[in-house]
């Protein structure tokens, strides 16, 4: 991360907005500013914390108009208790600012993240209930136009990244990339699984069900407690918020369950909580797999494509979880009705 971006985020996370005036840093003589802490630093987003506030630099290639709409949605009363609301950066309604080179910056309350030390205590039921509430919000009642949820487009970008990594390897493949079970074979399995997906799951056509307000990138890193430590769980990260098929939000945990990365009891708890809260993305009883199968396959292919691309770039073998999602892609092509090793019993 460039020092200038860190300085901008540190200043923004320490600001106290005045009504009708640009946000300004506290007077050091009267209000000590906590040392900034980098919570995340990735190409698609950087997050810096100062005390009870965090500032985020969003992806440099993002659409600022879509982001502005998503911020207004997150601040809307219908999303109270579902999404963490943004903080103003200039005035009561000014939720977005930019660096000199055009990078979008936002400001948020700090929330306590999910602890990685106790997977069994992870708030799967809370995540499911929040999703169910999100999915029942009528997008027509929100600031708009509400952008589409870009899940299928992100899956397509993952395949493009894999192809770019393979092309960059060029010439004779290193030993790591050749031979039985190596990365070249893994990439081929991912491509074959991708080819079996319908066009809408590849981002080439509109989804058949596109009227649900979706989070777009659900995983446990997208939940925080606010107020920190003992507040209720809320969803964060609105960069993919939009209308689409609500099953996409359930697809990642469904795929993790089907590939053996999520324990069956955790999946059962998640699904039961979603249904009990009135979640509309799956049928209220019975086998949910007809509603989840295509999104779960697409998320599996996306995850595998990114894993293989990263392994090729780093000239390293796949780790255990990466190999599991690649194996799931191979099962999709050898037995097209099978994502899990013995078929998806996801009731």
Coordinates of C-alpha atoms in Angstrom, one line a residue:
X1 CA 0.0 0.0 0.0
X2 CA 1.3 3.4 -1.0
X3 CA 2.1 5.7 1.9
X4 CA -0.2 8.4 0.5
X5 CA -3.1 6.0 0.6
X6 CA -2.3 5.0 4.2
X7 CA -2.1 8.7 5.1
X8 CA -5.5 9.3 3.5
X9 CA -7.2 6.4 5.2
X10 CA -5.6 7.1 8.6
X11 CA -6.8 10.7 8.4
X12 CA -10.3 9.7 7.3
X13 CA -10.7 7.1 10.0
X14 CA -9.7 9.8 12.6
X15 CA -12.0 12.5 11.3
X16 CA -15.0 14.0 13.1
X17 CA -17.4 15.5 10.5
X18 CA -19.1 18.8 11.2
X19 CA -22.5 19.6 9.8
X20 CA -22.2 21.2 6.4
X21 CA -18.4 21.2 6.4
X22 CA -15.7 18.8 5.2
X23 CA -14.5 16.2 7.6
X24 CA -11.4 17.2 9.6
X25 CA -9.0 15.5 11.9
X26 CA -9.4 16.0 15.6
X27 CA -7.2 18.7 17.2
X28 CA -4.2 16.8 18.5
X29 CA -4.0 19.2 21.5
X30 CA -7.5 18.1 22.7
X31 CA -8.2 14.7 21.3
X32 CA -5.5 12.0 21.0
X33 CA -5.7 10.0 17.8
X34 CA -5.1 6.3 18.1
X35 CA -2.3 4.9 15.9
X36 CA -3.8 3.6 12.6
X37 CA -4.0 -0.1 12.2
X38 CA -4.1 -1.8 8.8
X39 CA -6.9 -4.4 9.0
X40 CA -6.8 -5.5 5.4
X41 CA -4.7 -4.6 2.4
X42 CA -5.7 -6.2 -0.9
X43 CA -5.9 -5.0 -4.5
X44 CA -9.7 -4.8 -4.2
X45 CA -9.7 -3.0 -0.9
X46 CA -7.7 -1.5 2.0
X47 CA -9.1 -1.0 5.5
X48 CA -7.5 1.1 8.2
X49 CA -8.7 1.4 11.8
X50 CA -8.3 4.3 14.2
X51 CA -10.0 3.5 17.5
X52 CA -13.7 3.1 17.0
X53 CA -13.7 4.1 13.3
X54 CA -12.4 2.4 10.1
X55 CA -11.8 3.9 6.7
X56 CA -11.9 1.8 3.5
X57 CA -10.3 2.4 0.1
X58 CA -12.5 0.6 -2.4
X59 CA -11.4 -1.2 -5.6
X60 CA -9.8 1.3 -8.0
X61 CA -11.8 -0.1 -10.9
X62 CA -15.2 0.1 -9.2
X63 CA -18.1 2.2 -10.4
X64 CA -18.4 5.2 -8.1
X65 CA -22.1 5.7 -9.0
X66 CA -22.9 2.1 -8.0
X67 CA -20.9 2.5 -4.8
X68 CA -22.8 5.7 -3.9
X69 CA -26.1 3.9 -4.4
X70 CA -25.0 1.0 -2.3
X71 CA -23.9 3.4 0.5
X72 CA -27.3 5.0 0.5
X73 CA -29.0 1.6 0.7
X74 CA -26.8 0.6 3.6
X75 CA -27.8 3.8 5.4
X76 CA -31.5 3.3 4.6
X77 CA -33.9 2.5 7.6
X78 CA -35.1 -0.7 5.9
X79 CA -31.5 -2.1 6.3
X80 CA -31.2 -1.1 10.0
X81 CA -30.1 -4.1 12.0
X82 CA -29.0 -6.0 8.8
X83 CA -26.1 -4.0 7.3
X84 CA -23.6 -1.9 9.2
X85 CA -24.4 1.7 8.3
X86 CA -21.7 3.9 6.9
X87 CA -20.5 7.1 8.7
X88 CA -20.6 10.5 6.9
X89 CA -17.3 11.7 5.6
X90 CA -18.2 15.4 4.8
X91 CA -21.7 16.2 6.1
X92 CA -24.7 14.2 7.4
X93 CA -25.5 12.9 3.9
X94 CA -22.0 12.8 2.5
X95 CA -21.0 9.1 2.5
X96 CA -18.2 9.0 -0.1
X97 CA -15.0 10.9 -0.8
X98 CA -12.1 10.4 -3.2
X99 CA -8.3 10.6 -3.1
X100 CA -6.5 12.9 -5.5
X101 CA -6.1 10.0 -8.0
X102 CA -9.8 9.1 -7.8
X103 CA -9.8 6.2 -5.4
X104 CA -13.1 6.0 -3.5
X105 CA -13.0 6.2 0.3
X106 CA -15.6 5.5 2.9
X107 CA -15.9 5.6 6.7
X108 CA -17.5 3.1 9.0
X109 CA -17.9 2.2 12.7
X110 CA -15.5 -0.4 14.0
X111 CA -17.1 -3.8 14.7
X112 CA -15.7 -6.9 16.3
X113 CA -15.0 -9.6 13.7
X114 CA -15.7 -13.3 13.9
X115 CA -13.0 -15.1 15.9
X116 CA -11.1 -17.6 13.8
X117 CA -10.1 -19.6 16.9
X118 CA -13.4 -21.4 17.5
X119 CA -15.0 -22.6 14.2
X120 CA -17.8 -24.3 16.1
X121 CA -18.9 -21.1 17.7
X122 CA -19.0 -19.2 14.4
X123 CA -22.3 -17.3 14.0
X124 CA -23.7 -19.3 11.1
X125 CA -27.3 -19.0 12.3
X126 CA -26.9 -15.3 12.7
X127 CA -25.5 -15.0 9.2
X128 CA -28.5 -17.0 7.9
X129 CA -31.1 -14.9 9.7
X130 CA -29.4 -11.7 8.4
X131 CA -29.5 -13.0 4.9
X132 CA -33.1 -14.0 5.2
X133 CA -34.0 -10.4 6.4
X134 CA -31.9 -8.9 3.6
X135 CA -33.6 -11.1 1.0
X136 CA -37.0 -10.0 2.0
X137 CA -36.3 -6.2 1.7
X138 CA -38.1 -4.9 -1.4
X139 CA -35.5 -3.2 -3.7
X140 CA -38.3 -1.0 -5.1
X141 CA -38.4 0.8 -1.7
X142 CA -34.7 1.6 -1.7
X143 CA -32.6 4.4 -3.3
X144 CA -31.8 3.4 -6.9
X145 CA -31.3 2.4 -9.4
X146 CA -30.1 -0.6 -7.4
X147 CA -27.1 -2.1 -9.2
X148 CA -27.0 -5.8 -10.1
X149 CA -25.3 -8.2 -7.8
X150 CA -22.0 -9.0 -9.7
X151 CA -21.5 -12.6 -8.5
X152 CA -21.6 -14.3 -11.9
X153 CA -19.4 -11.6 -13.3
X154 CA -16.9 -12.2 -10.6
X155 CA -16.9 -15.9 -11.4
X156 CA -16.1 -15.0 -15.0
X157 CA -13.2 -12.8 -13.9
X158 CA -11.8 -15.7 -11.8
X159 CA -11.7 -17.8 -15.0
X160 CA -10.0 -14.9 -16.8
X161 CA -7.4 -14.7 -14.0
X162 CA -6.7 -18.4 -14.3
X163 CA -6.2 -18.2 -18.0
X164 CA -3.9 -15.2 -17.6
X165 CA -1.8 -17.0 -15.0
X166 CA -1.4 -20.0 -17.4
X167 CA -0.5 -17.7 -20.3
X168 CA 2.1 -15.9 -18.1
X169 CA 3.7 -19.2 -17.2
X170 CA 4.4 -19.6 -21.0
X171 CA 6.7 -22.0 -22.7
X172 CA 7.5 -25.4 -21.2
X173 CA 5.7 -25.7 -17.9
X174 CA 7.8 -25.9 -14.8
X175 CA 7.8 -29.4 -13.2
X176 CA 5.3 -28.1 -10.6
X177 CA 2.8 -27.5 -13.4
X178 CA 3.1 -30.7 -15.3
X179 CA 2.6 -34.4 -14.6
X180 CA -0.4 -36.2 -13.1
X181 CA -2.4 -34.2 -10.6
X182 CA -0.4 -31.1 -11.1
X183 CA -1.6 -27.5 -11.7
X184 CA -2.1 -27.9 -15.4
X185 CA -4.5 -30.8 -14.8
X186 CA -6.2 -28.8 -12.1
X187 CA -6.7 -25.9 -14.5
X188 CA -8.1 -28.2 -17.1
X189 CA -10.6 -29.6 -14.6
X190 CA -11.7 -26.1 -13.7
X191 CA -12.2 -25.2 -17.3
X192 CA -14.3 -28.3 -17.9
X193 CA -16.5 -27.6 -14.9
X194 CA -16.9 -24.0 -16.1
X195 CA -18.1 -25.1 -19.5
X196 CA -21.0 -27.1 -17.9
X197 CA -22.5 -24.0 -16.3
X198 CA -25.4 -22.2 -17.9
X199 CA -24.7 -18.8 -19.5
X200 CA -26.3 -16.8 -16.6
X201 CA -24.0 -18.4 -14.1
X202 CA -21.0 -17.4 -16.3
X203 CA -22.2 -13.7 -16.3
X204 CA -23.2 -14.0 -20.0
X205 CA -27.0 -13.7 -19.5
X206 CA -29.3 -12.3 -16.9
X207 CA -30.1 -14.7 -14.0
X208 CA -33.6 -16.3 -14.2
X209 CA -34.3 -15.0 -10.7
X210 CA -33.0 -11.5 -10.4
X211 CA -35.3 -9.5 -8.1
X212 CA -33.8 -10.2 -4.7
X213 CA -31.6 -7.8 -2.8
X214 CA -28.4 -9.8 -2.3
X215 CA -25.1 -9.3 -0.3
X216 CA -23.1 -10.9 -3.2
X217 CA -20.1 -12.1 -1.2
X218 CA -21.1 -13.9 1.9
X219 CA -18.6 -15.5 4.2
X220 CA -17.9 -15.2 7.9
X221 CA -15.4 -12.4 7.4
X222 CA -18.4 -10.3 6.4
X223 CA -19.9 -10.2 9.8
X224 CA -19.0 -8.0 12.8
X225 CA -20.6 -7.2 16.1
X226 CA -21.5 -3.6 16.6
X227 CA -21.2 -2.0 19.0
X228 CA -17.9 -3.9 19.3
X229 CA -17.6 -6.9 21.6
X230 CA -21.2 -7.5 22.6
X231 CA -23.4 -5.8 20.0
X232 CA -25.6 -7.7 17.5
X233 CA -24.1 -9.3 14.4
X234 CA -24.3 -7.2 11.2
X235 CA -23.3 -7.7 7.6
X236 CA -20.5 -5.6 6.2
X237 CA -18.8 -5.0 2.8
X238 CA -21.4 -3.6 0.4
X239 CA -19.2 -3.7 -2.7
X240 CA -21.3 -6.5 -4.3
X241 CA -24.7 -5.5 -2.8
X242 CA -27.4 -5.6 -5.5
X243 CA -30.3 -7.4 -7.1
X244 CA -29.9 -11.0 -8.2
X245 CA -30.7 -14.6 -7.3
X246 CA -30.7 -14.9 -3.5
X247 CA -29.4 -18.4 -3.8
X248 CA -26.0 -17.0 -4.7
X249 CA -25.7 -15.8 -1.1
X250 CA -26.2 -19.3 0.2
X251 CA -24.0 -20.9 -2.5
X252 CA -20.7 -20.5 -0.8
X253 CA -21.6 -22.4 2.4
X254 CA -23.5 -24.9 0.3
X255 CA -20.4 -25.5 -1.8
X256 CA -18.2 -25.7 1.3
X257 CA -20.5 -28.3 2.7
X258 CA -20.7 -30.3 -0.5
X259 CA -16.9 -30.3 -0.8
X260 CA -16.3 -31.3 2.8
X261 CA -15.0 -27.9 3.9
X262 CA -18.0 -27.2 6.1
X263 CA -19.2 -29.7 8.7
X264 CA -22.7 -31.1 8.0
X265 CA -24.1 -29.9 11.3
X266 CA -23.0 -26.4 10.6
X267 CA -24.6 -26.5 7.2
X268 CA -27.8 -27.9 8.7
X269 CA -27.9 -25.1 11.3
X270 CA -27.3 -22.5 8.7
X271 CA -30.0 -23.8 6.4
X272 CA -32.6 -24.3 9.2
X273 CA -32.0 -20.8 10.5
X274 CA -32.5 -19.3 7.0
X275 CA -35.7 -21.1 6.4
X276 CA -37.0 -20.4 9.9
X277 CA -36.5 -16.6 9.3
X278 CA -38.5 -16.8 6.1
X279 CA -35.6 -16.7 3.6
X280 CA -37.1 -16.9 0.1
X281 CA -34.1 -18.2 -1.9
X282 CA -34.8 -21.9 -1.3
X283 CA -38.0 -23.8 -0.9
X284 CA -39.3 -23.8 2.7
X285 CA -38.9 -27.5 3.2
X286 CA -37.4 -30.6 1.6
X287 CA -34.3 -30.7 -0.6
X288 CA -32.9 -27.2 -1.3
X289 CA -30.4 -28.4 -3.9
X290 CA -32.5 -27.7 -7.0
X291 CA -32.4 -24.0 -5.9
X292 CA -28.7 -24.0 -4.9
X293 CA -27.0 -26.4 -7.4
X294 CA -26.0 -23.9 -10.1
X295 CA -24.9 -21.1 -7.8
X296 CA -22.9 -23.6 -5.7
X297 CA -21.2 -25.1 -8.7
X298 CA -20.4 -21.6 -10.0
X299 CA -18.9 -20.6 -6.6
X300 CA -16.9 -23.8 -6.5
X301 CA -15.5 -23.2 -10.0
X302 CA -14.7 -19.6 -9.0
X303 CA -12.9 -20.6 -5.8
X304 CA -11.0 -23.3 -7.7
X305 CA -10.0 -21.0 -10.5
X306 CA -8.6 -18.4 -8.1
X307 CA -6.8 -21.1 -6.1
X308 CA -5.1 -22.6 -9.1
X309 CA -4.2 -19.1 -10.5
X310 CA -2.6 -18.1 -7.2
X311 CA -0.7 -21.4 -7.0
X312 CA 0.6 -21.0 -10.6
X313 CA 1.7 -17.4 -9.9
X314 CA 3.5 -18.5 -6.7
X315 CA 4.9 -21.7 -8.3
X316 CA 3.6 -23.8 -5.4
X317 CA 1.3 -26.8 -5.1
X318 CA -2.3 -26.6 -4.0
X319 CA -3.0 -26.8 -0.3
X320 CA -5.6 -29.2 1.1
X321 CA -8.6 -27.0 0.9
X322 CA -7.6 -25.8 -2.6
X323 CA -7.2 -29.4 -3.8
X324 CA -10.7 -30.2 -2.4
X325 CA -12.4 -27.6 -4.6
X326 CA -10.5 -28.7 -7.6
X327 CA -11.5 -32.3 -6.9
X328 CA -15.1 -31.1 -6.7
X329 CA -14.7 -29.5 -10.2
X330 CA -13.4 -32.9 -11.5
X331 CA -16.5 -34.7 -10.0
X332 CA -18.8 -32.2 -11.8
X333 CA -17.4 -33.3 -15.2
X334 CA -17.1 -37.0 -14.5
X335 CA -20.6 -37.2 -12.8
X336 CA -22.5 -34.1 -13.8
X337 CA -25.1 -34.6 -11.1
X338 CA -22.5 -34.8 -8.3
X339 CA -20.7 -32.0 -6.5
X340 CA -20.2 -33.7 -3.2
X341 CA -18.2 -37.1 -3.1
X342 CA -21.5 -39.0 -2.6
X343 CA -24.0 -36.6 -3.9
X344 CA -25.4 -33.5 -2.2
X345 CA -27.6 -34.5 0.7
X346 CA -28.2 -31.0 1.9
X347 CA -31.6 -31.3 3.6

